[in-house]
PDB file of C-alpha atoms in Angstrom:
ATOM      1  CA  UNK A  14     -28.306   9.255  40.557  1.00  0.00           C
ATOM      2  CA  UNK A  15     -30.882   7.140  41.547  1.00  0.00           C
ATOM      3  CA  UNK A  16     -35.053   6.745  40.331  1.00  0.00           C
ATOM      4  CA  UNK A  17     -37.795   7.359  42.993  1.00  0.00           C
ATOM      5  CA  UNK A  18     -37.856   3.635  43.773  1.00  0.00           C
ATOM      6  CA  UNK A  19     -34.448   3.723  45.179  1.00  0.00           C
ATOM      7  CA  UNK A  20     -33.097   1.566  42.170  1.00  0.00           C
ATOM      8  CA  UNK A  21     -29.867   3.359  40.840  1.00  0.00           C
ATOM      9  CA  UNK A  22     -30.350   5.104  37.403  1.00  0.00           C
ATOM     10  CA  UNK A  23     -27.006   4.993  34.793  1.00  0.00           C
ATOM     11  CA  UNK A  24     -25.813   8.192  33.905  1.00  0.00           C
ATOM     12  CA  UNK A  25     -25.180   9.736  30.593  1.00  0.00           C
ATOM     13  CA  UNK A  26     -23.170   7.288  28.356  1.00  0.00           C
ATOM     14  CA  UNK A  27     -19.683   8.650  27.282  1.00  0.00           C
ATOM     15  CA  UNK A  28     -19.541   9.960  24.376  1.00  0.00           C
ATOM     16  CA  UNK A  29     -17.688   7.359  21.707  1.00  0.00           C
ATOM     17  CA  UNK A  30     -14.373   8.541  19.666  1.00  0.00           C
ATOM     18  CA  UNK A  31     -14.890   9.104  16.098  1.00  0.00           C
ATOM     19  CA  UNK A  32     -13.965   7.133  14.433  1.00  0.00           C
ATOM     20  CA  UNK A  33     -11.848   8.024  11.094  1.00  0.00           C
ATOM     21  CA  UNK A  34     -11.524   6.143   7.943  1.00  0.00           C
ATOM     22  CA  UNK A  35      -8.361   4.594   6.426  1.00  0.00           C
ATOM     23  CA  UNK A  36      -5.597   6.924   4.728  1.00  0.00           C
ATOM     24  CA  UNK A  37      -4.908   5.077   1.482  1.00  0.00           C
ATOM     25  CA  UNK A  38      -1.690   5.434  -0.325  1.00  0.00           C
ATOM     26  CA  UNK A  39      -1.015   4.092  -3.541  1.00  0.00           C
ATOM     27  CA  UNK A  40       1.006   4.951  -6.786  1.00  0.00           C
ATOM     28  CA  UNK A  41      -0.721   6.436  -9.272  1.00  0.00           C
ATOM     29  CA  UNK A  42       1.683   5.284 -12.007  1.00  0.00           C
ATOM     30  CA  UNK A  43       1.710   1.840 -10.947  1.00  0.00           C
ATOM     31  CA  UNK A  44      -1.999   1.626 -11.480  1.00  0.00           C
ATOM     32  CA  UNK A  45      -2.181   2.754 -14.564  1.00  0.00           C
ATOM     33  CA  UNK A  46       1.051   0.622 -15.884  1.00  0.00           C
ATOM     34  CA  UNK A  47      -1.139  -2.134 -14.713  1.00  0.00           C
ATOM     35  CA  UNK A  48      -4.401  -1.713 -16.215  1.00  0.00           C
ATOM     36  CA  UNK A  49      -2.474  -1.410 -19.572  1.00  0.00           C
ATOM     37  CA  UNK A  50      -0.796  -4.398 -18.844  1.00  0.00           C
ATOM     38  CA  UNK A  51      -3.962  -6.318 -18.194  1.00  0.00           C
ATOM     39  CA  UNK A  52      -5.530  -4.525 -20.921  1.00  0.00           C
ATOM     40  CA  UNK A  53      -2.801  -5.770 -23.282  1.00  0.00           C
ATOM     41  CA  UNK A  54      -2.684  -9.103 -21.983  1.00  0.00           C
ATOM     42  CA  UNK A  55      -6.226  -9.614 -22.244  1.00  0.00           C
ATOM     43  CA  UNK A  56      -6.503  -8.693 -26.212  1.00  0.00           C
ATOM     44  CA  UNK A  57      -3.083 -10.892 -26.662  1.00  0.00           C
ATOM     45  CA  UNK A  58      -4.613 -13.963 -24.730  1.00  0.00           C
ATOM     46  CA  UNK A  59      -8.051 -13.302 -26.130  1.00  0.00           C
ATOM     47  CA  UNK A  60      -7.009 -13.504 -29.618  1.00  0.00           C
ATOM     48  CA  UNK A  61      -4.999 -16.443 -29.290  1.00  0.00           C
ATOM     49  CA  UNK A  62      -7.780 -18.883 -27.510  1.00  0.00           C
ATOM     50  CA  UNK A  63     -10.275 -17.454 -30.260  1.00  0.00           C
ATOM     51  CA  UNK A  64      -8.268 -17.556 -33.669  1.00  0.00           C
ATOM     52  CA  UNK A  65      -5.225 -20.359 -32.419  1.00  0.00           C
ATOM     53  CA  UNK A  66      -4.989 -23.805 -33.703  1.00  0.00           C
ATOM     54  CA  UNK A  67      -3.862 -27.319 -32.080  1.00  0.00           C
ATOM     55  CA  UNK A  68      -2.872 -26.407 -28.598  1.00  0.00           C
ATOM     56  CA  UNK A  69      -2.277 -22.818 -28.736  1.00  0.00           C
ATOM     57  CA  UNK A  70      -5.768 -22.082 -27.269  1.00  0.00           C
ATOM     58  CA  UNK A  71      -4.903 -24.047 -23.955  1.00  0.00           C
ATOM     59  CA  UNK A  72      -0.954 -22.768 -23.715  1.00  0.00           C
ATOM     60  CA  UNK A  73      -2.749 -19.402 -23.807  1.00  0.00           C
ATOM     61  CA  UNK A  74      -5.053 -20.475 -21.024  1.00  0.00           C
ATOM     62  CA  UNK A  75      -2.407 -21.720 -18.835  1.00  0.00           C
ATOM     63  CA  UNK A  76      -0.158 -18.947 -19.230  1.00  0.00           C
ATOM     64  CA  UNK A  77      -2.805 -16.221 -18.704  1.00  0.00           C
ATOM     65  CA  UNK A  78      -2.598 -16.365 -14.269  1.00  0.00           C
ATOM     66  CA  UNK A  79       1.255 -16.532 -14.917  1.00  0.00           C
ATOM     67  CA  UNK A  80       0.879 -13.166 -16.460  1.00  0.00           C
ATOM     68  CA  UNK A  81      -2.189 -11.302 -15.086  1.00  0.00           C
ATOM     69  CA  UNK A  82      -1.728 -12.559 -11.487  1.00  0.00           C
ATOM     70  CA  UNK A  83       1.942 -11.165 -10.866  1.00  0.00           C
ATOM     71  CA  UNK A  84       0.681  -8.202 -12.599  1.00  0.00           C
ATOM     72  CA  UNK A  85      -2.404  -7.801 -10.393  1.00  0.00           C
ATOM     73  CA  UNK A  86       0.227  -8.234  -7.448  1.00  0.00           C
ATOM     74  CA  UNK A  87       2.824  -5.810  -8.142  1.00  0.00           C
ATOM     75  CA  UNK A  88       1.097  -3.056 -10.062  1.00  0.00           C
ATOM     76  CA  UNK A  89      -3.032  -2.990  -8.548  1.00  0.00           C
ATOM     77  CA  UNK A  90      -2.462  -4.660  -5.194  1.00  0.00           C
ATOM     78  CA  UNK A  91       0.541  -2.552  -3.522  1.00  0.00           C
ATOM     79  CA  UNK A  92      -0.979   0.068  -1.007  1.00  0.00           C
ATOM     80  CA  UNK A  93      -0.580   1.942   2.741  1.00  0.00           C
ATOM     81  CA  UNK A  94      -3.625   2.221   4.948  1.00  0.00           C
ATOM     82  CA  UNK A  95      -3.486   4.275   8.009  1.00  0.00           C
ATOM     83  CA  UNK A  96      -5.298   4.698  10.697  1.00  0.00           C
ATOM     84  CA  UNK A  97      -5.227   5.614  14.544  1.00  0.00           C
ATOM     85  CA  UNK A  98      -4.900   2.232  15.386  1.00  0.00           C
ATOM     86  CA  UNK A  99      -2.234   0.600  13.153  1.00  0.00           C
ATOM     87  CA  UNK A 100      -0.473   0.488   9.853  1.00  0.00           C
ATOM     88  CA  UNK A 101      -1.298  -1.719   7.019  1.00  0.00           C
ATOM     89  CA  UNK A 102       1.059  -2.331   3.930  1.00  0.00           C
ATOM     90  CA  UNK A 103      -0.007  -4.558   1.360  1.00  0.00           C
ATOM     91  CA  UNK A 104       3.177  -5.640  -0.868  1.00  0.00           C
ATOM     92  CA  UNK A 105       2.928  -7.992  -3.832  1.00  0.00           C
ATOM     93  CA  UNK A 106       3.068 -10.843  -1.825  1.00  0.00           C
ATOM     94  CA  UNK A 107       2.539  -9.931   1.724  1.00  0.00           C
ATOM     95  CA  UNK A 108       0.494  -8.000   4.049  1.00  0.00           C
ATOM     96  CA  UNK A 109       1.760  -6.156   7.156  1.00  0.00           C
ATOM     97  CA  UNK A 110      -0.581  -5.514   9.738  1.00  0.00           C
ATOM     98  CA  UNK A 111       1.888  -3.233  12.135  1.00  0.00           C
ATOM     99  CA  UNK A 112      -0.134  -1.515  15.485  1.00  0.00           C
ATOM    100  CA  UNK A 113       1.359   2.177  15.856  1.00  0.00           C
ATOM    101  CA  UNK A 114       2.895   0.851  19.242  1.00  0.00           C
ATOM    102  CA  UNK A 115       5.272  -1.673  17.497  1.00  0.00           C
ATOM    103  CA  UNK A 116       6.050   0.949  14.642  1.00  0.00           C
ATOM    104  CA  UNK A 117       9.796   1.933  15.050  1.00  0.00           C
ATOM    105  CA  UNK A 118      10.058   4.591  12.281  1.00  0.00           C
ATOM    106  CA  UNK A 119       9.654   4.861   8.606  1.00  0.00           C
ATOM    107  CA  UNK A 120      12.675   5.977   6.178  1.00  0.00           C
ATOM    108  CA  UNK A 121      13.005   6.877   2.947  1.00  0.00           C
ATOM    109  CA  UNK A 122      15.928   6.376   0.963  1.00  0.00           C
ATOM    110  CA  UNK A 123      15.872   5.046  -2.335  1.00  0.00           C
ATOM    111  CA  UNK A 124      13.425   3.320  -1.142  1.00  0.00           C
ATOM    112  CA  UNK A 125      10.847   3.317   1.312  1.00  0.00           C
ATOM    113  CA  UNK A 126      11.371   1.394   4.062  1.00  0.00           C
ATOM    114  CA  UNK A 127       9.484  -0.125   7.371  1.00  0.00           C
ATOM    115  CA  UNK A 128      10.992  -0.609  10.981  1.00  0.00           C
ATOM    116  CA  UNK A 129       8.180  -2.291  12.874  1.00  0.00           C
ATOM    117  CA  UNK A 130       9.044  -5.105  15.634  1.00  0.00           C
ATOM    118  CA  UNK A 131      12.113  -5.573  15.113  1.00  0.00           C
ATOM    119  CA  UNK A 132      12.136  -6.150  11.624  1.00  0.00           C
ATOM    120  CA  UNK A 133      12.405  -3.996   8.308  1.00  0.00           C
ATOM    121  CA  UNK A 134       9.764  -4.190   5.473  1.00  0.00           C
ATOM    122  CA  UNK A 135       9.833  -2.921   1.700  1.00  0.00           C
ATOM    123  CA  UNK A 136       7.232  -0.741   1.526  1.00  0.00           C
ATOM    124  CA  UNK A 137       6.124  -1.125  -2.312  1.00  0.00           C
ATOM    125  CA  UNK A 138       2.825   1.069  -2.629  1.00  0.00           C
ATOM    126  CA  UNK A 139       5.200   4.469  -2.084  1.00  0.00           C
ATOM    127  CA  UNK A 140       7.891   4.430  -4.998  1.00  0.00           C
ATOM    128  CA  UNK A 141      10.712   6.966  -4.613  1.00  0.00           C
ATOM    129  CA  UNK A 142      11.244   9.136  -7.634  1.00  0.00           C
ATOM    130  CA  UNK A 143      14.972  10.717  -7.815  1.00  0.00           C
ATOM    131  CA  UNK A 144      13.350  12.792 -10.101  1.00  0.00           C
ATOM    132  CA  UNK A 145      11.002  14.340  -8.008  1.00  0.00           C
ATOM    133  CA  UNK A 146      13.503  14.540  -5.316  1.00  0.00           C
ATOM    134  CA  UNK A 147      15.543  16.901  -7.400  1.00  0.00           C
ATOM    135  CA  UNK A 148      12.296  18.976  -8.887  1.00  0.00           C
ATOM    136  CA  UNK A 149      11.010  19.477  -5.269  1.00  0.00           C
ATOM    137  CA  UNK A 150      14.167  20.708  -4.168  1.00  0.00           C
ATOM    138  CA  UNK A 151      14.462  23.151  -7.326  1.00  0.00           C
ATOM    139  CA  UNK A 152      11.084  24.619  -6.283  1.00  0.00           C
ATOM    140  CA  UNK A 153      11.865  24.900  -2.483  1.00  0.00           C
ATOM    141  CA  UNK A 154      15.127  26.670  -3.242  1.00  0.00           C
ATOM    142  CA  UNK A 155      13.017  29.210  -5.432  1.00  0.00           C
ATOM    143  CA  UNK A 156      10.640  29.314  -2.689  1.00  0.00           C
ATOM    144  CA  UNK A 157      13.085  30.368  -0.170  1.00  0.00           C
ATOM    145  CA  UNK A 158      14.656  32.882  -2.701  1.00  0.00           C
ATOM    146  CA  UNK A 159      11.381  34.585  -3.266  1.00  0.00           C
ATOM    147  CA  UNK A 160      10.184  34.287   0.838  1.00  0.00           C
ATOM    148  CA  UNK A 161       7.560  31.491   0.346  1.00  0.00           C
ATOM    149  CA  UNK A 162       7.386  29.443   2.978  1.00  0.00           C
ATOM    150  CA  UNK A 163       5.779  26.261   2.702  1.00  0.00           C
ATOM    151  CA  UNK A 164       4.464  26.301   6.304  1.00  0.00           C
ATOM    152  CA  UNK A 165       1.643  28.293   5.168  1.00  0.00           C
ATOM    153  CA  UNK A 166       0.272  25.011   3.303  1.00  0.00           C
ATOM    154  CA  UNK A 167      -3.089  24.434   4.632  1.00  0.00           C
ATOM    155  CA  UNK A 168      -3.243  20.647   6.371  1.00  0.00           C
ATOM    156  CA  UNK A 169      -3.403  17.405   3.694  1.00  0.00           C
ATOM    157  CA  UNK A 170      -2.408  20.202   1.096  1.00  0.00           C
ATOM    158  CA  UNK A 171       0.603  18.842  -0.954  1.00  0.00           C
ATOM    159  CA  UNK A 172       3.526  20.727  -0.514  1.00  0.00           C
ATOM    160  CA  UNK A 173       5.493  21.038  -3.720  1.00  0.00           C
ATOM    161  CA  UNK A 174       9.118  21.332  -2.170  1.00  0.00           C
ATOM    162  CA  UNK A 175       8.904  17.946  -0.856  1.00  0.00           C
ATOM    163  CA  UNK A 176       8.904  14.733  -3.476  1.00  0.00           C
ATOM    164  CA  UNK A 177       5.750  12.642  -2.861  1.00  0.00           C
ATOM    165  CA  UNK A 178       7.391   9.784  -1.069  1.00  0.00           C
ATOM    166  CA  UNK A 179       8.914  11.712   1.622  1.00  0.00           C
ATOM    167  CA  UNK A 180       5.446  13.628   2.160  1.00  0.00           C
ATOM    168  CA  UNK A 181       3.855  10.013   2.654  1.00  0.00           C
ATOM    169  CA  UNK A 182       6.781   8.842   4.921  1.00  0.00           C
ATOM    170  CA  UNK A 183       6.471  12.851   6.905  1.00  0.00           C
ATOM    171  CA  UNK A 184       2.732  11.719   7.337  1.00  0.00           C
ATOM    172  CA  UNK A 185       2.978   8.411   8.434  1.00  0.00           C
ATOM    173  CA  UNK A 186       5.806   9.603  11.005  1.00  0.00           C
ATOM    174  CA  UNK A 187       3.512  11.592  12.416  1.00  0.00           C
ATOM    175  CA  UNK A 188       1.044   9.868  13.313  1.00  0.00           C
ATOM    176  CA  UNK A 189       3.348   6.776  14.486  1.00  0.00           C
ATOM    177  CA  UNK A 190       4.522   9.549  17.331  1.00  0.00           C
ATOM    178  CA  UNK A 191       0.668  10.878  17.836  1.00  0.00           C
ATOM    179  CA  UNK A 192      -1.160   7.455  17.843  1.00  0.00           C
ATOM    180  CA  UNK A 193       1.641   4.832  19.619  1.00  0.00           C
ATOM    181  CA  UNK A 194       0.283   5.429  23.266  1.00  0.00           C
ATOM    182  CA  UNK A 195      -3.335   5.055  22.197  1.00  0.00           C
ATOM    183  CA  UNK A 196      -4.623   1.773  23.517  1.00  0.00           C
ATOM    184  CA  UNK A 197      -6.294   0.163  20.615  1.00  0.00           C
ATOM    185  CA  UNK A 198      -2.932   0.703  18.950  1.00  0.00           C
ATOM    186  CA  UNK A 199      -1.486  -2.162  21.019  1.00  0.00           C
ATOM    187  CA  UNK A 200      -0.981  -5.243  19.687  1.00  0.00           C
ATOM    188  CA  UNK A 201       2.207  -7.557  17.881  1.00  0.00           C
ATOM    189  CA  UNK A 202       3.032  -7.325  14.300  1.00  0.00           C
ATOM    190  CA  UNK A 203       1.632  -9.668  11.740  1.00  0.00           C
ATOM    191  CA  UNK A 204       2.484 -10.874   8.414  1.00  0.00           C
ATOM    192  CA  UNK A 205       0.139 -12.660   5.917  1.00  0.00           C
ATOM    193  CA  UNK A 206       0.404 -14.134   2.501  1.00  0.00           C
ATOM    194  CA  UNK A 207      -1.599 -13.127  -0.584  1.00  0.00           C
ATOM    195  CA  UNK A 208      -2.745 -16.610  -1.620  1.00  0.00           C
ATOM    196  CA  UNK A 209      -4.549 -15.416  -4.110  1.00  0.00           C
ATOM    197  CA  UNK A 210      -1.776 -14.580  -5.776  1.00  0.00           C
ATOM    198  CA  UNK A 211       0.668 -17.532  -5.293  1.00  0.00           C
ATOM    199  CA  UNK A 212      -1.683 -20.313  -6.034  1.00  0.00           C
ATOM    200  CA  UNK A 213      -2.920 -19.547  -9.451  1.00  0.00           C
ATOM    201  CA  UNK A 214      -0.117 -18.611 -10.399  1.00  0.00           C
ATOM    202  CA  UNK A 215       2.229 -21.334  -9.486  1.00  0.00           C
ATOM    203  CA  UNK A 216      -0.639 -23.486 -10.662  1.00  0.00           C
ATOM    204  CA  UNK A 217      -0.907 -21.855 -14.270  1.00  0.00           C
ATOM    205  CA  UNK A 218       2.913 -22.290 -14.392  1.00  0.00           C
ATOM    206  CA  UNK A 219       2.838 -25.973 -13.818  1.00  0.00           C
ATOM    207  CA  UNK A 220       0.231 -26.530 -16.100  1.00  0.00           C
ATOM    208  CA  UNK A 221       1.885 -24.587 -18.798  1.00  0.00           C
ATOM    209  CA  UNK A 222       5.396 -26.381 -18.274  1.00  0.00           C
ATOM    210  CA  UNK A 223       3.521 -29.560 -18.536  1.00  0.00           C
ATOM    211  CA  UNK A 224       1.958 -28.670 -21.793  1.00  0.00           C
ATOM    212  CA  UNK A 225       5.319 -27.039 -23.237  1.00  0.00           C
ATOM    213  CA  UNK A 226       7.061 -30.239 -22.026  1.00  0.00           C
ATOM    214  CA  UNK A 227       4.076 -32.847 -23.389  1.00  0.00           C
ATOM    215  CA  UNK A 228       3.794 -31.098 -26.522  1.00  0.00           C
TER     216      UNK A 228
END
């Protein structure tokens, strides 16, 4: 298509892909185990830098990131984010930034597990519960007595004869197989550490061993 001057006139832009936001996995329980941790270790630290004598105040001090950090890491921190391009687990102490192309499968045993270039990965934010293992199973055996079938779920509805875990690992399966050929799922695997977390925490250690030690 061209304008009356002969100069050639673009046609209508493409329309761009939608673009969806993150699926976010975490454990529920986990969260909450931590914020009473924290909460507990605040009121406990807290007490002792206000009311302690000599050097309590300062072995307090240093021993609070020895506490709250590994907390932080392995109770607030732990989660999945998923979306058409790649994976993202964030474990205590490491992020894994896995496109859907290098994603060899997910499995969940009694644990949930990772196969992404050539290498396996703990996948902490997606506990497995034995538990609800067996209670899902109860309910889908009832289900199939009474003629329910859970294929009449309606889609991100939880279905209650599967435990959570294997949902999340069903899921993320899923859209390994739809989203692997995409192109802006190419890419290598990558894997970071949470500085944040080491540092202070190695560095609240030392300075409580020296105190310990020089006291």
């Amino acid at each position: 298509m061209t304008e009356s001057d002969g100069t050639p006139h673009p046609g209508p832009a493409a329309p761009e892909e939608p673009q969806y936001a993150d699926r976010v996995y975490r454990s529920g329980p986990g969260i909450i185990s931590g914020v009473l941790l924290l909460a507990v270790a605040a009121w406990l630290i807290g007490d002792a830098v206000i009311s302690g004598t000599g050097r309590t105040p300062w072995v307090a001090l240093a021993a609070a990131p020895v506490f709250v950090f590994p907390v932080i890491a392995y109770t607030l921190r732990p989660a999945v984010y998923a979306n058409e391009r790649r994976l993202l687990v964030r474990n205590p102490l490491r992020s894994v930034h896995a496109p859907w192309s290098q994603v060899e499968g997910l499995r969940s045993g009694y644990s949930v597990e990772l196969f992404a270039g050539g290498h396996k990965y703990q996948v902490w934010a997606v506990p497995v519960s034995i538990r609800q293992r067996k209670a899902a199973s109860r309910r889908a055996m009832r289900a199939a007595k009474d003629g329910t079938p859970s294929a009449s779920l309606r889609p991100g509805e939880n279905d209650p004869t599967r435990a959570w875990s294997d949902q999340v690992v069903g899921n993320l399966q899923e859209l390994a197989e739809r989203c692997a050929g995409r192109p802006e799922a190419k890419g290598e695997v990558t894997v970071s550490w949470c500085w944040w977390v080491i540092v202070p925490t190695v560095a609240g250690l030392i300075a409580l061993v020296t105190l310990i030690v020089t006291g």
